[in-house]
PDB file of C-alpha atoms in Angstrom:
ATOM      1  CA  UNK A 285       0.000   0.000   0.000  1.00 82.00           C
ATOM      2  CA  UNK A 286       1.478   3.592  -1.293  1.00 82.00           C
ATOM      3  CA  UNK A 287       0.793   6.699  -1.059  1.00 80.00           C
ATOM      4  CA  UNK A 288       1.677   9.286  -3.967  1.00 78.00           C
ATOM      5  CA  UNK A 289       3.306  12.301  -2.653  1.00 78.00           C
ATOM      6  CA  UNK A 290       2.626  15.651  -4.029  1.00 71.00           C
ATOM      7  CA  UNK A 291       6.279  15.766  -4.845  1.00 71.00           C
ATOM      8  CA  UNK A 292       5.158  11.914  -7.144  1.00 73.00           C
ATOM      9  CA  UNK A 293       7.348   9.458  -4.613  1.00 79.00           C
ATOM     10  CA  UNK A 294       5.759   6.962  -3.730  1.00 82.00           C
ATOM     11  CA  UNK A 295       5.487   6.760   0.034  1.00 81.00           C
ATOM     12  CA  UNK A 296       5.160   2.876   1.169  1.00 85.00           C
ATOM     13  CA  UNK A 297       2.127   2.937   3.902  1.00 83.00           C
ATOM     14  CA  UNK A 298       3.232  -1.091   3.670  1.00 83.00           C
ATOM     15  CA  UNK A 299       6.204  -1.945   1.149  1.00 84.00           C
ATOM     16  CA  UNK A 300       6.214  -4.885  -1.099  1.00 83.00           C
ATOM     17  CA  UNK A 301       8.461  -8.099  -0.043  1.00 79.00           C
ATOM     18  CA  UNK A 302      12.259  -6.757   0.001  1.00 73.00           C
ATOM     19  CA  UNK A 303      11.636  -3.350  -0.420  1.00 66.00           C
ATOM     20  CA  UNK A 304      14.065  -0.936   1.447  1.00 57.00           C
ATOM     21  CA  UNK A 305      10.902   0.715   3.430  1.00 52.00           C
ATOM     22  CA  UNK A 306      10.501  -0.078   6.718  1.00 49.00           C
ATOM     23  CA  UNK A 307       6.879  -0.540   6.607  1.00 43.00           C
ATOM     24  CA  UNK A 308       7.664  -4.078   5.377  1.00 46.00           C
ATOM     25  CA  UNK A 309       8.813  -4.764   8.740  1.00 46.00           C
ATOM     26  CA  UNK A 310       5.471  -5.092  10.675  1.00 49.00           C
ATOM     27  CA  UNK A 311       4.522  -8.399   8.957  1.00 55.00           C
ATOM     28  CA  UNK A 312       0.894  -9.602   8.340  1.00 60.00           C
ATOM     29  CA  UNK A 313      -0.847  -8.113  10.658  1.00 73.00           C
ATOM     30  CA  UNK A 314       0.171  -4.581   9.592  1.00 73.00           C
ATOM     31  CA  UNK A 315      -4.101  -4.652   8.350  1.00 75.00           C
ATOM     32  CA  UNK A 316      -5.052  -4.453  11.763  1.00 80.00           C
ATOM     33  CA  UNK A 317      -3.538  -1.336  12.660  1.00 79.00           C
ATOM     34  CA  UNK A 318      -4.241   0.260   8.672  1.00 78.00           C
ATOM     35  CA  UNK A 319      -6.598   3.390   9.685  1.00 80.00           C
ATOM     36  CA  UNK A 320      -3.729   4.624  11.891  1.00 83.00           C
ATOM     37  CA  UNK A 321      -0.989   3.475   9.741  1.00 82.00           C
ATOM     38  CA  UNK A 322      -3.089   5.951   6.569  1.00 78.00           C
ATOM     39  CA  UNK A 323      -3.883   8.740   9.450  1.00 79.00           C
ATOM     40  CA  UNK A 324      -0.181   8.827   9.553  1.00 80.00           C
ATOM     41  CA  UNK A 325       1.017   8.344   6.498  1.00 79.00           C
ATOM     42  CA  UNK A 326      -1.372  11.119   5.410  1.00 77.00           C
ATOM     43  CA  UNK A 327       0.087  13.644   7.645  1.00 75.00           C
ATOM     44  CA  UNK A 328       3.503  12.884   7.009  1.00 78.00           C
ATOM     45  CA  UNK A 329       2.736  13.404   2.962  1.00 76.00           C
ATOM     46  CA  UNK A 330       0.332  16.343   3.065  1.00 71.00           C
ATOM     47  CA  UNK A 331       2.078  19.586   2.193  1.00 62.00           C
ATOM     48  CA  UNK A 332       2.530  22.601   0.062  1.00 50.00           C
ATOM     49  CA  UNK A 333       2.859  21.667  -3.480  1.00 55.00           C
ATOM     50  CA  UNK A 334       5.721  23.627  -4.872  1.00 58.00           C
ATOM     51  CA  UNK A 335       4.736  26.536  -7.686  1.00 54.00           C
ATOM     52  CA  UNK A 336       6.421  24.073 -10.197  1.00 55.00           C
ATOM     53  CA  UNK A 337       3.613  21.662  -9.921  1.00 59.00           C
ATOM     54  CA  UNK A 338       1.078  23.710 -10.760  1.00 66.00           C
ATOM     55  CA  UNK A 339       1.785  22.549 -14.504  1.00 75.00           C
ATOM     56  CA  UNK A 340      -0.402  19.592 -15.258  1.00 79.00           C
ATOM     57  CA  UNK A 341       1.796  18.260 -17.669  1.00 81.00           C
ATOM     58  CA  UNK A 342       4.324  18.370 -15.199  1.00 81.00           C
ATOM     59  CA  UNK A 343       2.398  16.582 -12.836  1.00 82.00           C
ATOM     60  CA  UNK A 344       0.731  14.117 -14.991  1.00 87.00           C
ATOM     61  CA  UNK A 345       4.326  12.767 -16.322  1.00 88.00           C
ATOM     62  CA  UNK A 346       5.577  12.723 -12.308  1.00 87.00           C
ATOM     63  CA  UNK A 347       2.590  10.561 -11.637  1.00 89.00           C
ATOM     64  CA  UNK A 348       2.995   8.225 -14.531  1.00 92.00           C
ATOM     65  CA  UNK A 349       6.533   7.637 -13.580  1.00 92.00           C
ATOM     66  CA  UNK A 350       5.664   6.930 -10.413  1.00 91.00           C
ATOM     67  CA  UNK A 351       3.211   4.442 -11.424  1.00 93.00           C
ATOM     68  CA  UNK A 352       5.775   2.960 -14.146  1.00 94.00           C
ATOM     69  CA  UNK A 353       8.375   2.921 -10.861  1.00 92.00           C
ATOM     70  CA  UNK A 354       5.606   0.622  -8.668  1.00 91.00           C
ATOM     71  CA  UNK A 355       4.461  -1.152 -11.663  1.00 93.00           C
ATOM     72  CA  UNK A 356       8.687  -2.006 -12.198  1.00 93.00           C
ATOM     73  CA  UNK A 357       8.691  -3.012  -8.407  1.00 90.00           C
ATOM     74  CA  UNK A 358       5.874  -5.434  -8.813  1.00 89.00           C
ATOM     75  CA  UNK A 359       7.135  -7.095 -11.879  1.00 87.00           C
ATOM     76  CA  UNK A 360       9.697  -9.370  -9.559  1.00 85.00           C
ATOM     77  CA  UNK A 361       6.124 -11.166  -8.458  1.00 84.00           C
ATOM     78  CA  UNK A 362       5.624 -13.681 -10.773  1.00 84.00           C
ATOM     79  CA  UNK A 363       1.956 -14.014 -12.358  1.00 83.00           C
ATOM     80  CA  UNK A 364       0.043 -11.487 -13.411  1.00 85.00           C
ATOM     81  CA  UNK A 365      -1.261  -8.358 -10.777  1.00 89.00           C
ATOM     82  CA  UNK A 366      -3.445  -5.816  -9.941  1.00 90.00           C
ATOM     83  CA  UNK A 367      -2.709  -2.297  -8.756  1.00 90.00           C
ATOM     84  CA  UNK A 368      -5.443  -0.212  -8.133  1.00 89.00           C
ATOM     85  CA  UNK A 369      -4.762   3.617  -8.183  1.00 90.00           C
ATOM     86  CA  UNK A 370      -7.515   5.655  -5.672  1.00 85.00           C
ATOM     87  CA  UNK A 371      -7.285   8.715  -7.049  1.00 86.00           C
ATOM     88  CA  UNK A 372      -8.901  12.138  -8.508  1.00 80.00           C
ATOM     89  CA  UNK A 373      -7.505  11.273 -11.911  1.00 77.00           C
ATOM     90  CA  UNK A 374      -5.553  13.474 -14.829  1.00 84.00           C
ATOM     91  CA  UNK A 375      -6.682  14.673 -17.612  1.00 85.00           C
ATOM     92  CA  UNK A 376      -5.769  13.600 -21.260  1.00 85.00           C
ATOM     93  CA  UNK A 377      -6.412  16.872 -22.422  1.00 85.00           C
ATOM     94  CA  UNK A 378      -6.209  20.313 -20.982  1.00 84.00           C
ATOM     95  CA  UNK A 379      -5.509  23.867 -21.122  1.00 82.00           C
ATOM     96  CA  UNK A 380      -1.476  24.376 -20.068  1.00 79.00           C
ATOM     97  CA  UNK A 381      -0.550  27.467 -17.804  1.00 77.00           C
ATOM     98  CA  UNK A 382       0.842  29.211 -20.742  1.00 79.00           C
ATOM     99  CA  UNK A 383      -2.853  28.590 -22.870  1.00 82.00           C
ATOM    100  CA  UNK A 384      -1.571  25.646 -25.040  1.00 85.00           C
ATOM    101  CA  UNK A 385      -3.951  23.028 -26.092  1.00 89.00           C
ATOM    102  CA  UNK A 386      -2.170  20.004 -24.613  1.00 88.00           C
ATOM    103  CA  UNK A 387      -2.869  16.151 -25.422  1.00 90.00           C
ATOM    104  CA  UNK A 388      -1.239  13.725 -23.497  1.00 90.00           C
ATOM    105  CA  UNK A 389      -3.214  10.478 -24.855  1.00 91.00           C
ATOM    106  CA  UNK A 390       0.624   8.903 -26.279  1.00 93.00           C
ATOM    107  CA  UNK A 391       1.847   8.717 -22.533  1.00 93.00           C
ATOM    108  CA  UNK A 392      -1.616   7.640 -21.752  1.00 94.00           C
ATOM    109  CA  UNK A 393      -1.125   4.712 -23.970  1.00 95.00           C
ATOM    110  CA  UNK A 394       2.356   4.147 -23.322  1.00 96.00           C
ATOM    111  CA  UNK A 395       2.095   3.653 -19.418  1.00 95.00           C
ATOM    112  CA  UNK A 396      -0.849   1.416 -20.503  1.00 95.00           C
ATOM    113  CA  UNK A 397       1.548  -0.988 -22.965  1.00 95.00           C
ATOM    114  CA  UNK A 398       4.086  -0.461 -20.286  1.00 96.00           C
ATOM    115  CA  UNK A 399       1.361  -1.522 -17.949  1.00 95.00           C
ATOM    116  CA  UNK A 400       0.727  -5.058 -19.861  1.00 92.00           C
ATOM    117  CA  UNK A 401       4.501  -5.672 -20.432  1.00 91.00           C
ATOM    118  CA  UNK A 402       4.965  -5.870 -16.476  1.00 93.00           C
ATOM    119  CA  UNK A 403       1.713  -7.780 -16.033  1.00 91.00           C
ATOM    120  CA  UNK A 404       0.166  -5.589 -13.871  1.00 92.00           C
ATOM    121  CA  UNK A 405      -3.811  -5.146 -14.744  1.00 92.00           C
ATOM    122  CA  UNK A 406      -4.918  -1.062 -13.502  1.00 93.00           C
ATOM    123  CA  UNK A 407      -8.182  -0.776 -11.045  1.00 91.00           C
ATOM    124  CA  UNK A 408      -9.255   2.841 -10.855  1.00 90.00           C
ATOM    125  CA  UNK A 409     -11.027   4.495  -8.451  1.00 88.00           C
ATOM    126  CA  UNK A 410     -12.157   8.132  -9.102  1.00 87.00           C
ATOM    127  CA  UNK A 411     -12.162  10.247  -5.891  1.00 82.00           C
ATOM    128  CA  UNK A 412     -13.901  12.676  -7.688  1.00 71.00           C
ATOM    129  CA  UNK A 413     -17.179  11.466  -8.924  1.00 51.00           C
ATOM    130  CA  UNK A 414     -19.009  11.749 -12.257  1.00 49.00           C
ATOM    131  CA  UNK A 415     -18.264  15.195 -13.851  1.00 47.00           C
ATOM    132  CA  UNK A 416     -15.470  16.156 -11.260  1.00 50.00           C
ATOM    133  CA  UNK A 417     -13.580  19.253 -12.356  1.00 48.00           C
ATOM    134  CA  UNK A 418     -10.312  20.203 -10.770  1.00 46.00           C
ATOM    135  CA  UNK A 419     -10.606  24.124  -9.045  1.00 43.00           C
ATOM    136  CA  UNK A 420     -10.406  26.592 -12.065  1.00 45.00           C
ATOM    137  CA  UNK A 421     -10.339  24.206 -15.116  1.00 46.00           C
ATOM    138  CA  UNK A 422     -12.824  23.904 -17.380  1.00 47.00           C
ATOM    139  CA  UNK A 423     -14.030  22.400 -21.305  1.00 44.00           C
ATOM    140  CA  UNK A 424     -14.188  18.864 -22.448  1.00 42.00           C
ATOM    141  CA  UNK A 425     -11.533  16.639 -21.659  1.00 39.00           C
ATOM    142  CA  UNK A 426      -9.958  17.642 -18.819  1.00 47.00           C
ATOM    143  CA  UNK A 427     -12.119  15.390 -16.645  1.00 58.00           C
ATOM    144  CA  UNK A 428      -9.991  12.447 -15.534  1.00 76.00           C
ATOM    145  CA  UNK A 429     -12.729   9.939 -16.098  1.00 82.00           C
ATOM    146  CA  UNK A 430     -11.826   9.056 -19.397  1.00 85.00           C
ATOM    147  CA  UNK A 431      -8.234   8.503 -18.559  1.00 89.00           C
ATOM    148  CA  UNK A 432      -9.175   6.301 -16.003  1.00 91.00           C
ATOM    149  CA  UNK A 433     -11.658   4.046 -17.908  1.00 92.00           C
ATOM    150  CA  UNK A 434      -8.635   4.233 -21.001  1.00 92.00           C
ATOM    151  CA  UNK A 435      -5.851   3.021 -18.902  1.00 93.00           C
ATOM    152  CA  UNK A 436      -8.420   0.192 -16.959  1.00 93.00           C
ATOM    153  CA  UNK A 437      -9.392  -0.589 -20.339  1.00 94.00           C
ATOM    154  CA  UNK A 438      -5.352  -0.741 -21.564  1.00 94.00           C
ATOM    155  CA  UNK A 439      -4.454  -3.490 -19.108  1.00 93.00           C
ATOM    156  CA  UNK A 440      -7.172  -5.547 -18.581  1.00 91.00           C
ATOM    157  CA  UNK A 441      -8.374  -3.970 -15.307  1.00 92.00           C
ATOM    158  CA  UNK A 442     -11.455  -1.727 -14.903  1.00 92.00           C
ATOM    159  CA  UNK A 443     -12.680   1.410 -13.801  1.00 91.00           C
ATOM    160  CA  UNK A 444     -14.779   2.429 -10.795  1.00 90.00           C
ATOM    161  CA  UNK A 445     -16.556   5.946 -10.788  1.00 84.00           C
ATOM    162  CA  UNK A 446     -17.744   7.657  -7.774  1.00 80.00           C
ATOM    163  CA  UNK A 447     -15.423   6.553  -5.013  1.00 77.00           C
ATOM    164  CA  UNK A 448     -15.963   2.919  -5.125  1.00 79.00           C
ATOM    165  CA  UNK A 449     -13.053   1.514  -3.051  1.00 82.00           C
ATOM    166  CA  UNK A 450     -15.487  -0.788  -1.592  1.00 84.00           C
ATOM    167  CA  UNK A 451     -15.916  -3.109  -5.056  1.00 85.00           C
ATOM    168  CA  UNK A 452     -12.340  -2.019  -6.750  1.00 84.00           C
ATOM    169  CA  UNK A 453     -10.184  -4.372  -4.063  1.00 81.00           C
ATOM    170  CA  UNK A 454     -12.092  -7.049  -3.696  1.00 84.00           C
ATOM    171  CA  UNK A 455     -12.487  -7.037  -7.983  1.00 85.00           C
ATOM    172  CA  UNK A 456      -8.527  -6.658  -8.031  1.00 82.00           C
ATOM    173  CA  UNK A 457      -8.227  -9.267  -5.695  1.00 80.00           C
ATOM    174  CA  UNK A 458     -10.558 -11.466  -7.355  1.00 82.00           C
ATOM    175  CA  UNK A 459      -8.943 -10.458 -10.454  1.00 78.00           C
ATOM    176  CA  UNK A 460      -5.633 -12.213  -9.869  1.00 66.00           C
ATOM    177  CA  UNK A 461      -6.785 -15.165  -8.373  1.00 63.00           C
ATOM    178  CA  UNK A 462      -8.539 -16.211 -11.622  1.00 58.00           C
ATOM    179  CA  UNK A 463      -5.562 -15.877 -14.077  1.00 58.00           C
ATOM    180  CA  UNK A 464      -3.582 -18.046 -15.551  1.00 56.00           C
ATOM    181  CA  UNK A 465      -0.379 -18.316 -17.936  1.00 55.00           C
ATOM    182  CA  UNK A 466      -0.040 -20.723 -20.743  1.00 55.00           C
ATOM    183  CA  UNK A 467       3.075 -21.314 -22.679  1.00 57.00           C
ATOM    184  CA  UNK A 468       3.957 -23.444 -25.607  1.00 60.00           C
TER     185      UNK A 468
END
């Protein structure tokens, strides 16, 4: 279980096997103790985002690098996995801070191939809710529920609108217990 900072590190809440993190330490009962373990991990990660990452292309290609990092991390498990990425999204397209017309659906589609080649299948989870806008943005396709659906869609994971942790884990879960690899 991560966290992504606003700074796009990952911050392990509980690390995969033989990661550095310490979190990896507790064992597996670290569940027991999760709303504390996220209380805290959410303090220690919430801060001022520098000016810097204002830009959303900026921030888009930090995310998807951090997502391409964890998606790297996983690939030492064989089979194939699920991530599942609670989240208010990015947009494919959008406005930049200097009034460009920006269209970021070729890194879209790259993390998504990237995605497949590690085996991990993306669950989404919008934070945001059908027709969520970020503060001050406006115009079609700059809400991040078509990225989300695209990139489920890309690796053979799906996506959940409205908030829907409650059905995205369990499906992820479910997910990689019914897979199989055949080789000839």
């Amino acid at each position: 279980l991560y966290l992504l900072t606003a700074d796009a590190k990952l911050f392990p809440v509980h690390g995969l096997p033989g990661s550095s993190a310490e979190e990896t330490a507790t064992g597996s009962d670290w569940t027991k103790q999760i709303r504390k373990r996220l209380d805290d991990a959410i303090r220690t990660v919430n801060r001022l985002r520098p000016q810097d990452e204002r830009d959303p292309s900026i921030r888009i290609h930090q995310t998807y690098q951090a997502l391409s990092d964890l998606a790297s991390q996983m690939a030492g498990i064989p089979g194939r996995k699920s991530m599942v990425w609670i989240t208010h999204g990015v947009p494919t397209n959008f406005v930049s801070i200097t009034n460009e017309r920006v269209d970021l659906t070729g890194q879209l589609r790259k993390l998504g191939d990237f995605l497949n080649h590690e085996g991990v299948a993306m669950y989404t989870v919008d934070q945001g809710g059908p027709g969520s806008l970020p503060t001050g943005r406006e115009g079609p396709g700059y809400q991040s529920q078509d990225t989300l659906q695209q990139l489920a869609d890309l690796t053979g994971g799906r996506a959940y609108p409205g908030n829907n942790v409650e059905s995205a884990v369990p499906a992820a879960i479910a997910s990689v217990r019914g897979s199989y690899l055949i080789l000839y």
